[in-house]
């Protein structure tokens, strides 16, 4: 069978394309530039790489279909109109499975925990989440009415070595990690009880892979791609102090005071949208239907990412 992965060398595709090859698939990776996967794998020699930019190609969907795929995994679709165009193109083809990458951002603020992945009344907080949720709703309706072969996967905060992860402030500033590495005191917003959802890119790819191999039970369904557990801002900061061999030095500030302390308006907004959606996820459905077994805990994923920072010279450690 032939699988086309749109965004094949990104956070998820880095692991998914080799998985597909090792499971006997003919694989095409579509990227908009000459990017390289985050981790090397011998299986990449058997992946066909195609450069195609969805935003610059007026007949993107038709070009994808012309590759004669059996399966399309759409990892970089951020617009409901692009989802509609892809669905219409697939209807005229022999594609038997379309896997759409949504996001935990499609959830709004948590009410009852854990989040209900099948909730059709979610209220996303920003345009990114609203577009993702609109695509989810559209695909579910297409499945219900027309039997369209869609599966939805909602990753948490994809993390691991090689890219920037969400830090204990709920943003991507290096300052807080460097301060912790130096043993300095840091401040967290509120009481540090908001929740962050790190998940290794490998495990997100595993959910997609298992949804393909368990097609009969994954069609028309939504799945979370998460680690077994999540972590509070406080627990995260405390863990990093221990990682760097220091005693925790953590204080707490009210939101407005903390934003003044953080000092970067853009990063404060980044924090706001991460922590206002605090909540927990259950992966029991994924285990039951897809036989999903996360390879990495959230702490292992965090440690790999932080070690990558050190190895790349982004964080300095005093010896």
mmCIF file of C-alpha atoms in Angstrom:
data_model
loop_
_atom_site.group_PDB
_atom_site.id
_atom_site.type_symbol
_atom_site.label_atom_id
_atom_site.label_comp_id
_atom_site.label_asym_id
_atom_site.label_seq_id
_atom_site.Cartn_x
_atom_site.Cartn_y
_atom_site.Cartn_z
ATOM 1 C CA UNK A 1 0.000 0.000 0.000
ATOM 2 C CA UNK A 2 1.101 3.555 -0.674
ATOM 3 C CA UNK A 3 1.016 6.264 1.986
ATOM 4 C CA UNK A 4 1.502 9.972 1.342
ATOM 5 C CA UNK A 5 2.544 11.985 4.392
ATOM 6 C CA UNK A 6 1.955 15.737 4.086
ATOM 7 C CA UNK A 7 4.541 17.352 6.345
ATOM 8 C CA UNK A 8 6.625 14.186 6.316
ATOM 9 C CA UNK A 9 9.826 15.573 7.848
ATOM 10 C CA UNK A 10 8.346 17.552 10.730
ATOM 11 C CA UNK A 11 7.720 16.730 14.385
ATOM 12 C CA UNK A 12 5.506 13.720 13.648
ATOM 13 C CA UNK A 13 6.665 12.698 10.188
ATOM 14 C CA UNK A 14 10.238 12.291 11.451
ATOM 15 C CA UNK A 15 9.045 9.131 13.195
ATOM 16 C CA UNK A 16 5.968 8.219 11.155
ATOM 17 C CA UNK A 17 7.623 7.850 7.746
ATOM 18 C CA UNK A 18 10.168 5.270 8.992
ATOM 19 C CA UNK A 19 7.385 3.436 10.860
ATOM 20 C CA UNK A 20 5.379 3.165 7.651
ATOM 21 C CA UNK A 21 8.387 1.879 5.684
ATOM 22 C CA UNK A 22 9.094 -0.758 8.337
ATOM 23 C CA UNK A 23 5.464 -1.848 8.137
ATOM 24 C CA UNK A 24 5.752 -2.493 4.407
ATOM 25 C CA UNK A 25 4.288 0.725 3.016
ATOM 26 C CA UNK A 26 5.519 2.606 -0.024
ATOM 27 C CA UNK A 27 5.973 6.099 1.415
ATOM 28 C CA UNK A 28 5.992 9.584 -0.088
ATOM 29 C CA UNK A 29 6.966 12.505 2.132
ATOM 30 C CA UNK A 30 5.686 15.921 1.054
ATOM 31 C CA UNK A 31 7.447 19.010 2.399
ATOM 32 C CA UNK A 32 7.386 22.632 1.307
ATOM 33 C CA UNK A 33 11.175 22.933 1.499
ATOM 34 C CA UNK A 34 14.355 20.910 1.724
ATOM 35 C CA UNK A 35 13.982 20.228 5.444
ATOM 36 C CA UNK A 36 15.558 17.237 7.153
ATOM 37 C CA UNK A 37 13.949 14.948 9.749
ATOM 38 C CA UNK A 38 14.779 15.618 13.385
ATOM 39 C CA UNK A 39 16.299 12.164 13.787
ATOM 40 C CA UNK A 40 17.967 9.970 11.200
ATOM 41 C CA UNK A 41 16.767 6.458 10.414
ATOM 42 C CA UNK A 42 17.961 3.970 7.828
ATOM 43 C CA UNK A 43 14.367 3.675 6.550
ATOM 44 C CA UNK A 44 14.549 7.196 5.077
ATOM 45 C CA UNK A 45 16.491 5.789 2.113
ATOM 46 C CA UNK A 46 13.226 4.136 1.050
ATOM 47 C CA UNK A 47 11.089 7.277 1.391
ATOM 48 C CA UNK A 48 10.370 9.323 -1.722
ATOM 49 C CA UNK A 49 10.683 13.054 -0.992
ATOM 50 C CA UNK A 50 8.522 15.557 -2.863
ATOM 51 C CA UNK A 51 8.662 19.345 -2.506
ATOM 52 C CA UNK A 52 5.174 20.848 -2.687
ATOM 53 C CA UNK A 53 3.852 23.960 -0.930
ATOM 54 C CA UNK A 54 0.146 23.827 -0.147
ATOM 55 C CA UNK A 55 -0.070 27.612 0.136
ATOM 56 C CA UNK A 56 1.587 28.256 -3.223
ATOM 57 C CA UNK A 57 0.121 25.422 -5.276
ATOM 58 C CA UNK A 58 -3.353 26.082 -6.703
ATOM 59 C CA UNK A 59 -3.982 22.389 -7.412
ATOM 60 C CA UNK A 60 -2.228 20.929 -4.369
ATOM 61 C CA UNK A 61 -4.929 18.339 -3.649
ATOM 62 C CA UNK A 62 -4.995 17.118 -7.243
ATOM 63 C CA UNK A 63 -1.220 16.716 -7.236
ATOM 64 C CA UNK A 64 -1.405 14.647 -4.063
ATOM 65 C CA UNK A 65 -4.116 12.454 -5.553
ATOM 66 C CA UNK A 66 -2.081 12.025 -8.754
ATOM 67 C CA UNK A 67 0.497 10.118 -6.673
ATOM 68 C CA UNK A 68 -2.124 7.336 -6.376
ATOM 69 C CA UNK A 69 -1.987 6.916 -2.592
ATOM 70 C CA UNK A 70 -4.062 4.421 -0.656
ATOM 71 C CA UNK A 71 -3.635 6.495 2.507
ATOM 72 C CA UNK A 72 -3.106 10.222 3.091
ATOM 73 C CA UNK A 73 -1.791 11.472 6.433
ATOM 74 C CA UNK A 74 -2.338 15.236 6.597
ATOM 75 C CA UNK A 75 -0.054 16.639 9.292
ATOM 76 C CA UNK A 76 0.105 20.311 8.274
ATOM 77 C CA UNK A 77 -3.466 21.315 7.530
ATOM 78 C CA UNK A 78 -4.484 24.442 9.462
ATOM 79 C CA UNK A 79 -7.481 25.642 7.445
ATOM 80 C CA UNK A 80 -11.000 24.260 7.166
ATOM 81 C CA UNK A 81 -11.127 25.244 3.496
ATOM 82 C CA UNK A 82 -8.057 23.102 2.809
ATOM 83 C CA UNK A 83 -9.785 20.207 4.563
ATOM 84 C CA UNK A 84 -12.860 20.614 2.366
ATOM 85 C CA UNK A 85 -10.755 20.712 -0.803
ATOM 86 C CA UNK A 86 -8.876 17.586 0.239
ATOM 87 C CA UNK A 87 -12.087 15.723 1.004
ATOM 88 C CA UNK A 88 -13.573 16.587 -2.392
ATOM 89 C CA UNK A 89 -10.405 15.440 -4.159
ATOM 90 C CA UNK A 90 -10.311 12.182 -2.199
ATOM 91 C CA UNK A 91 -13.936 11.419 -3.080
ATOM 92 C CA UNK A 92 -12.883 11.169 -6.731
ATOM 93 C CA UNK A 93 -9.976 8.832 -5.953
ATOM 94 C CA UNK A 94 -9.202 5.373 -4.581
ATOM 95 C CA UNK A 95 -7.904 6.672 -1.246
ATOM 96 C CA UNK A 96 -9.143 4.362 1.496
ATOM 97 C CA UNK A 97 -8.061 6.327 4.585
ATOM 98 C CA UNK A 98 -7.527 10.014 5.350
ATOM 99 C CA UNK A 99 -5.889 10.822 8.682
ATOM 100 C CA UNK A 100 -6.196 14.412 9.851
ATOM 101 C CA UNK A 101 -3.895 15.970 12.444
ATOM 102 C CA UNK A 102 -5.927 18.189 14.742
ATOM 103 C CA UNK A 103 -4.627 19.521 18.075
ATOM 104 C CA UNK A 104 -5.285 19.638 21.798
ATOM 105 C CA UNK A 105 -5.881 23.342 21.075
ATOM 106 C CA UNK A 106 -9.244 22.337 19.610
ATOM 107 C CA UNK A 107 -10.315 21.912 23.255
ATOM 108 C CA UNK A 108 -11.301 25.072 25.040
ATOM 109 C CA UNK A 109 -11.165 25.535 28.798
ATOM 110 C CA UNK A 110 -11.565 22.352 30.809
ATOM 111 C CA UNK A 111 -14.918 21.770 32.519
ATOM 112 C CA UNK A 112 -15.212 18.086 33.422
ATOM 113 C CA UNK A 113 -11.952 16.146 33.488
ATOM 114 C CA UNK A 114 -10.502 14.364 31.676
ATOM 115 C CA UNK A 115 -11.259 16.118 28.379
ATOM 116 C CA UNK A 116 -13.837 14.337 26.232
ATOM 117 C CA UNK A 117 -12.187 13.803 22.847
ATOM 118 C CA UNK A 118 -15.575 13.092 21.280
ATOM 119 C CA UNK A 119 -17.228 16.275 22.556
ATOM 120 C CA UNK A 120 -18.979 17.993 19.667
ATOM 121 C CA UNK A 121 -19.558 21.180 21.669
ATOM 122 C CA UNK A 122 -15.979 22.221 22.315
ATOM 123 C CA UNK A 123 -15.285 25.961 22.422
ATOM 124 C CA UNK A 124 -11.708 26.622 21.222
ATOM 125 C CA UNK A 125 -10.114 29.851 22.414
ATOM 126 C CA UNK A 126 -8.157 31.009 19.362
ATOM 127 C CA UNK A 127 -8.363 30.922 15.568
ATOM 128 C CA UNK A 128 -5.933 27.998 15.308
ATOM 129 C CA UNK A 129 -8.083 25.857 17.586
ATOM 130 C CA UNK A 130 -11.315 26.992 15.953
ATOM 131 C CA UNK A 131 -10.061 25.977 12.501
ATOM 132 C CA UNK A 132 -8.905 22.600 13.792
ATOM 133 C CA UNK A 133 -12.246 21.957 15.476
ATOM 134 C CA UNK A 134 -14.144 23.055 12.359
ATOM 135 C CA UNK A 135 -12.219 20.448 10.367
ATOM 136 C CA UNK A 136 -12.976 17.806 12.999
ATOM 137 C CA UNK A 137 -16.693 18.555 12.799
ATOM 138 C CA UNK A 138 -16.683 18.574 9.008
ATOM 139 C CA UNK A 139 -14.848 15.235 8.772
ATOM 140 C CA UNK A 140 -17.148 13.580 11.300
ATOM 141 C CA UNK A 141 -20.184 14.788 9.389
ATOM 142 C CA UNK A 142 -18.709 13.502 6.129
ATOM 143 C CA UNK A 143 -18.124 10.137 7.766
ATOM 144 C CA UNK A 144 -21.643 10.019 9.223
ATOM 145 C CA UNK A 145 -23.426 11.060 6.040
ATOM 146 C CA UNK A 146 -21.206 9.690 3.297
ATOM 147 C CA UNK A 147 -18.935 7.130 4.908
ATOM 148 C CA UNK A 148 -15.881 9.271 4.210
ATOM 149 C CA UNK A 149 -12.864 7.304 5.585
ATOM 150 C CA UNK A 150 -11.518 9.857 8.065
ATOM 151 C CA UNK A 151 -9.676 9.491 11.355
ATOM 152 C CA UNK A 152 -8.790 12.442 13.612
ATOM 153 C CA UNK A 153 -5.711 12.546 15.854
ATOM 154 C CA UNK A 154 -5.248 15.332 18.422
ATOM 155 C CA UNK A 155 -1.654 15.633 19.653
ATOM 156 C CA UNK A 156 -0.651 17.336 22.860
ATOM 157 C CA UNK A 157 2.430 19.564 23.038
ATOM 158 C CA UNK A 158 4.766 17.653 20.737
ATOM 159 C CA UNK A 159 8.213 17.505 22.287
ATOM 160 C CA UNK A 160 11.535 15.738 22.188
ATOM 161 C CA UNK A 161 15.094 16.334 21.027
ATOM 162 C CA UNK A 162 15.680 18.841 18.255
ATOM 163 C CA UNK A 163 12.989 21.429 18.731
ATOM 164 C CA UNK A 164 11.760 24.019 21.200
ATOM 165 C CA UNK A 165 9.482 22.651 23.913
ATOM 166 C CA UNK A 166 7.013 24.386 26.194
ATOM 167 C CA UNK A 167 8.803 25.416 29.401
ATOM 168 C CA UNK A 168 7.607 25.744 33.044
ATOM 169 C CA UNK A 169 6.256 29.198 32.201
ATOM 170 C CA UNK A 170 4.019 27.718 29.505
ATOM 171 C CA UNK A 171 5.933 29.481 26.726
ATOM 172 C CA UNK A 172 9.143 28.960 24.748
ATOM 173 C CA UNK A 173 11.502 31.441 26.428
ATOM 174 C CA UNK A 174 14.931 30.000 27.197
ATOM 175 C CA UNK A 175 15.336 32.375 30.156
ATOM 176 C CA UNK A 176 13.496 30.303 32.736
ATOM 177 C CA UNK A 177 15.379 27.125 31.826
ATOM 178 C CA UNK A 178 18.719 28.930 31.959
ATOM 179 C CA UNK A 179 17.826 30.483 35.334
ATOM 180 C CA UNK A 180 16.966 27.031 36.693
ATOM 181 C CA UNK A 181 20.207 25.610 35.238
ATOM 182 C CA UNK A 182 22.058 28.395 37.091
ATOM 183 C CA UNK A 183 20.239 27.603 40.356
ATOM 184 C CA UNK A 184 18.494 30.990 40.461
ATOM 185 C CA UNK A 185 15.057 31.661 41.899
ATOM 186 C CA UNK A 186 12.160 31.732 39.417
ATOM 187 C CA UNK A 187 8.539 32.850 39.680
ATOM 188 C CA UNK A 188 5.561 30.910 38.347
ATOM 189 C CA UNK A 189 2.143 32.385 37.534
ATOM 190 C CA UNK A 190 -0.640 31.888 40.074
ATOM 191 C CA UNK A 191 0.115 28.768 42.164
ATOM 192 C CA UNK A 192 1.842 26.809 39.404
ATOM 193 C CA UNK A 193 -0.989 24.299 39.226
ATOM 194 C CA UNK A 194 -1.798 24.721 35.536
ATOM 195 C CA UNK A 195 -1.059 21.654 33.416
ATOM 196 C CA UNK A 196 1.274 21.086 30.460
ATOM 197 C CA UNK A 197 0.940 18.107 28.101
ATOM 198 C CA UNK A 198 4.327 17.062 26.694
ATOM 199 C CA UNK A 199 4.222 14.077 24.361
ATOM 200 C CA UNK A 200 7.139 12.685 22.378
ATOM 201 C CA UNK A 201 6.843 12.966 18.590
ATOM 202 C CA UNK A 202 7.449 9.213 18.386
ATOM 203 C CA UNK A 203 4.316 8.492 20.405
ATOM 204 C CA UNK A 204 2.193 10.849 18.320
ATOM 205 C CA UNK A 205 3.435 9.000 15.230
ATOM 206 C CA UNK A 206 2.556 5.741 16.965
ATOM 207 C CA UNK A 207 -1.086 6.829 17.325
ATOM 208 C CA UNK A 208 -1.244 7.603 13.595
ATOM 209 C CA UNK A 209 0.443 4.300 12.727
ATOM 210 C CA UNK A 210 -1.876 2.291 14.955
ATOM 211 C CA UNK A 211 -4.926 4.092 13.551
ATOM 212 C CA UNK A 212 -3.817 2.910 10.107
ATOM 213 C CA UNK A 213 -3.229 -0.690 11.176
ATOM 214 C CA UNK A 214 -6.513 -0.661 13.139
ATOM 215 C CA UNK A 215 -8.461 1.015 10.361
ATOM 216 C CA UNK A 216 -11.776 -0.768 10.988
ATOM 217 C CA UNK A 217 -12.098 0.686 14.484
ATOM 218 C CA UNK A 218 -10.454 4.056 13.785
ATOM 219 C CA UNK A 219 -12.709 5.279 10.960
ATOM 220 C CA UNK A 220 -14.920 8.153 12.056
ATOM 221 C CA UNK A 221 -13.165 8.373 15.427
ATOM 222 C CA UNK A 222 -11.132 10.991 17.297
ATOM 223 C CA UNK A 223 -8.037 10.026 19.271
ATOM 224 C CA UNK A 224 -5.808 11.946 21.669
ATOM 225 C CA UNK A 225 -2.072 11.505 21.202
ATOM 226 C CA UNK A 226 -0.741 12.044 24.707
ATOM 227 C CA UNK A 227 1.678 10.653 27.249
ATOM 228 C CA UNK A 228 0.369 8.586 30.136
ATOM 229 C CA UNK A 229 0.519 11.616 32.467
ATOM 230 C CA UNK A 230 0.728 15.397 32.300
ATOM 231 C CA UNK A 231 2.637 17.774 34.585
ATOM 232 C CA UNK A 232 1.917 20.977 36.506
ATOM 233 C CA UNK A 233 4.054 24.074 36.025
ATOM 234 C CA UNK A 234 5.255 23.615 39.603
ATOM 235 C CA UNK A 235 6.102 19.942 39.132
ATOM 236 C CA UNK A 236 7.877 20.765 35.879
ATOM 237 C CA UNK A 237 10.009 23.522 37.424
ATOM 238 C CA UNK A 238 10.842 21.335 40.448
ATOM 239 C CA UNK A 239 11.875 18.494 38.135
ATOM 240 C CA UNK A 240 14.211 20.773 36.175
ATOM 241 C CA UNK A 241 15.915 22.013 39.345
ATOM 242 C CA UNK A 242 16.541 18.354 40.198
ATOM 243 C CA UNK A 243 17.721 17.668 36.631
ATOM 244 C CA UNK A 244 20.379 20.363 36.978
ATOM 245 C CA UNK A 245 21.310 19.316 40.522
ATOM 246 C CA UNK A 246 19.862 22.294 42.422
ATOM 247 C CA UNK A 247 17.430 22.776 45.277
ATOM 248 C CA UNK A 248 14.150 24.256 43.986
ATOM 249 C CA UNK A 249 13.778 28.028 44.414
ATOM 250 C CA UNK A 250 10.233 28.771 43.309
ATOM 251 C CA UNK A 251 7.940 31.646 44.198
ATOM 252 C CA UNK A 252 4.456 32.484 42.922
ATOM 253 C CA UNK A 253 3.009 35.701 41.513
ATOM 254 C CA UNK A 254 -0.484 36.763 40.504
ATOM 255 C CA UNK A 255 -1.082 36.857 36.766
ATOM 256 C CA UNK A 256 -0.573 40.592 36.164
ATOM 257 C CA UNK A 257 2.448 40.754 38.448
ATOM 258 C CA UNK A 258 3.896 37.660 36.795
ATOM 259 C CA UNK A 259 3.494 39.185 33.311
ATOM 260 C CA UNK A 260 5.506 42.203 34.477
ATOM 261 C CA UNK A 261 8.145 39.845 35.840
ATOM 262 C CA UNK A 262 8.256 37.814 32.608
ATOM 263 C CA UNK A 263 8.560 41.052 30.678
ATOM 264 C CA UNK A 264 7.719 39.856 27.171
ATOM 265 C CA UNK A 265 4.173 40.605 26.042
ATOM 266 C CA UNK A 266 4.250 38.034 23.252
ATOM 267 C CA UNK A 267 5.528 35.296 25.551
ATOM 268 C CA UNK A 268 2.907 36.198 28.183
ATOM 269 C CA UNK A 269 0.204 35.718 25.564
ATOM 270 C CA UNK A 270 1.821 32.413 24.652
ATOM 271 C CA UNK A 271 1.664 31.397 28.309
ATOM 272 C CA UNK A 272 -1.956 32.518 28.618
ATOM 273 C CA UNK A 273 -3.189 30.273 25.812
ATOM 274 C CA UNK A 274 -1.271 27.296 27.119
ATOM 275 C CA UNK A 275 -2.305 27.469 30.751
ATOM 276 C CA UNK A 276 -5.918 28.608 30.342
ATOM 277 C CA UNK A 277 -6.615 25.251 28.681
ATOM 278 C CA UNK A 278 -5.239 23.260 31.598
ATOM 279 C CA UNK A 279 -6.832 19.882 31.932
ATOM 280 C CA UNK A 280 -6.089 16.199 31.766
ATOM 281 C CA UNK A 281 -6.484 13.603 29.037
ATOM 282 C CA UNK A 282 -7.386 9.938 29.143
ATOM 283 C CA UNK A 283 -5.733 7.544 26.691
ATOM 284 C CA UNK A 284 -7.899 4.550 27.635
ATOM 285 C CA UNK A 285 -9.752 4.700 24.295
ATOM 286 C CA UNK A 286 -6.435 4.731 22.435
ATOM 287 C CA UNK A 287 -5.191 1.738 24.420
ATOM 288 C CA UNK A 288 -8.426 -0.183 23.936
ATOM 289 C CA UNK A 289 -9.048 0.451 20.238
ATOM 290 C CA UNK A 290 -5.551 1.086 18.901
ATOM 291 C CA UNK A 291 -3.390 -0.919 21.325
ATOM 292 C CA UNK A 292 -1.486 2.303 21.962
ATOM 293 C CA UNK A 293 1.445 1.959 24.372
ATOM 294 C CA UNK A 294 3.360 5.204 24.914
ATOM 295 C CA UNK A 295 7.091 4.632 24.672
ATOM 296 C CA UNK A 296 8.026 7.758 26.642
ATOM 297 C CA UNK A 297 6.736 9.293 29.864
ATOM 298 C CA UNK A 298 6.331 13.059 29.881
ATOM 299 C CA UNK A 299 9.359 13.375 32.167
ATOM 300 C CA UNK A 300 11.511 11.282 29.840
ATOM 301 C CA UNK A 301 10.405 13.462 26.933
ATOM 302 C CA UNK A 302 11.243 16.647 28.848
ATOM 303 C CA UNK A 303 14.665 15.288 29.812
ATOM 304 C CA UNK A 304 15.493 14.371 26.206
ATOM 305 C CA UNK A 305 14.529 17.862 25.035
ATOM 306 C CA UNK A 306 16.531 19.614 27.760
ATOM 307 C CA UNK A 307 19.576 17.443 27.091
ATOM 308 C CA UNK A 308 19.236 18.397 23.425
ATOM 309 C CA UNK A 309 19.303 22.071 24.439
ATOM 310 C CA UNK A 310 22.549 21.448 26.316
ATOM 311 C CA UNK A 311 24.072 19.443 23.466
ATOM 312 C CA UNK A 312 23.237 22.209 20.988
ATOM 313 C CA UNK A 313 24.608 24.950 23.240
ATOM 314 C CA UNK A 314 21.223 26.609 23.786
ATOM 315 C CA UNK A 315 21.536 26.167 27.559
ATOM 316 C CA UNK A 316 24.883 26.447 29.314
ATOM 317 C CA UNK A 317 25.670 24.310 32.327
ATOM 318 C CA UNK A 318 28.353 25.249 34.838
ATOM 319 C CA UNK A 319 30.783 22.430 35.461
#
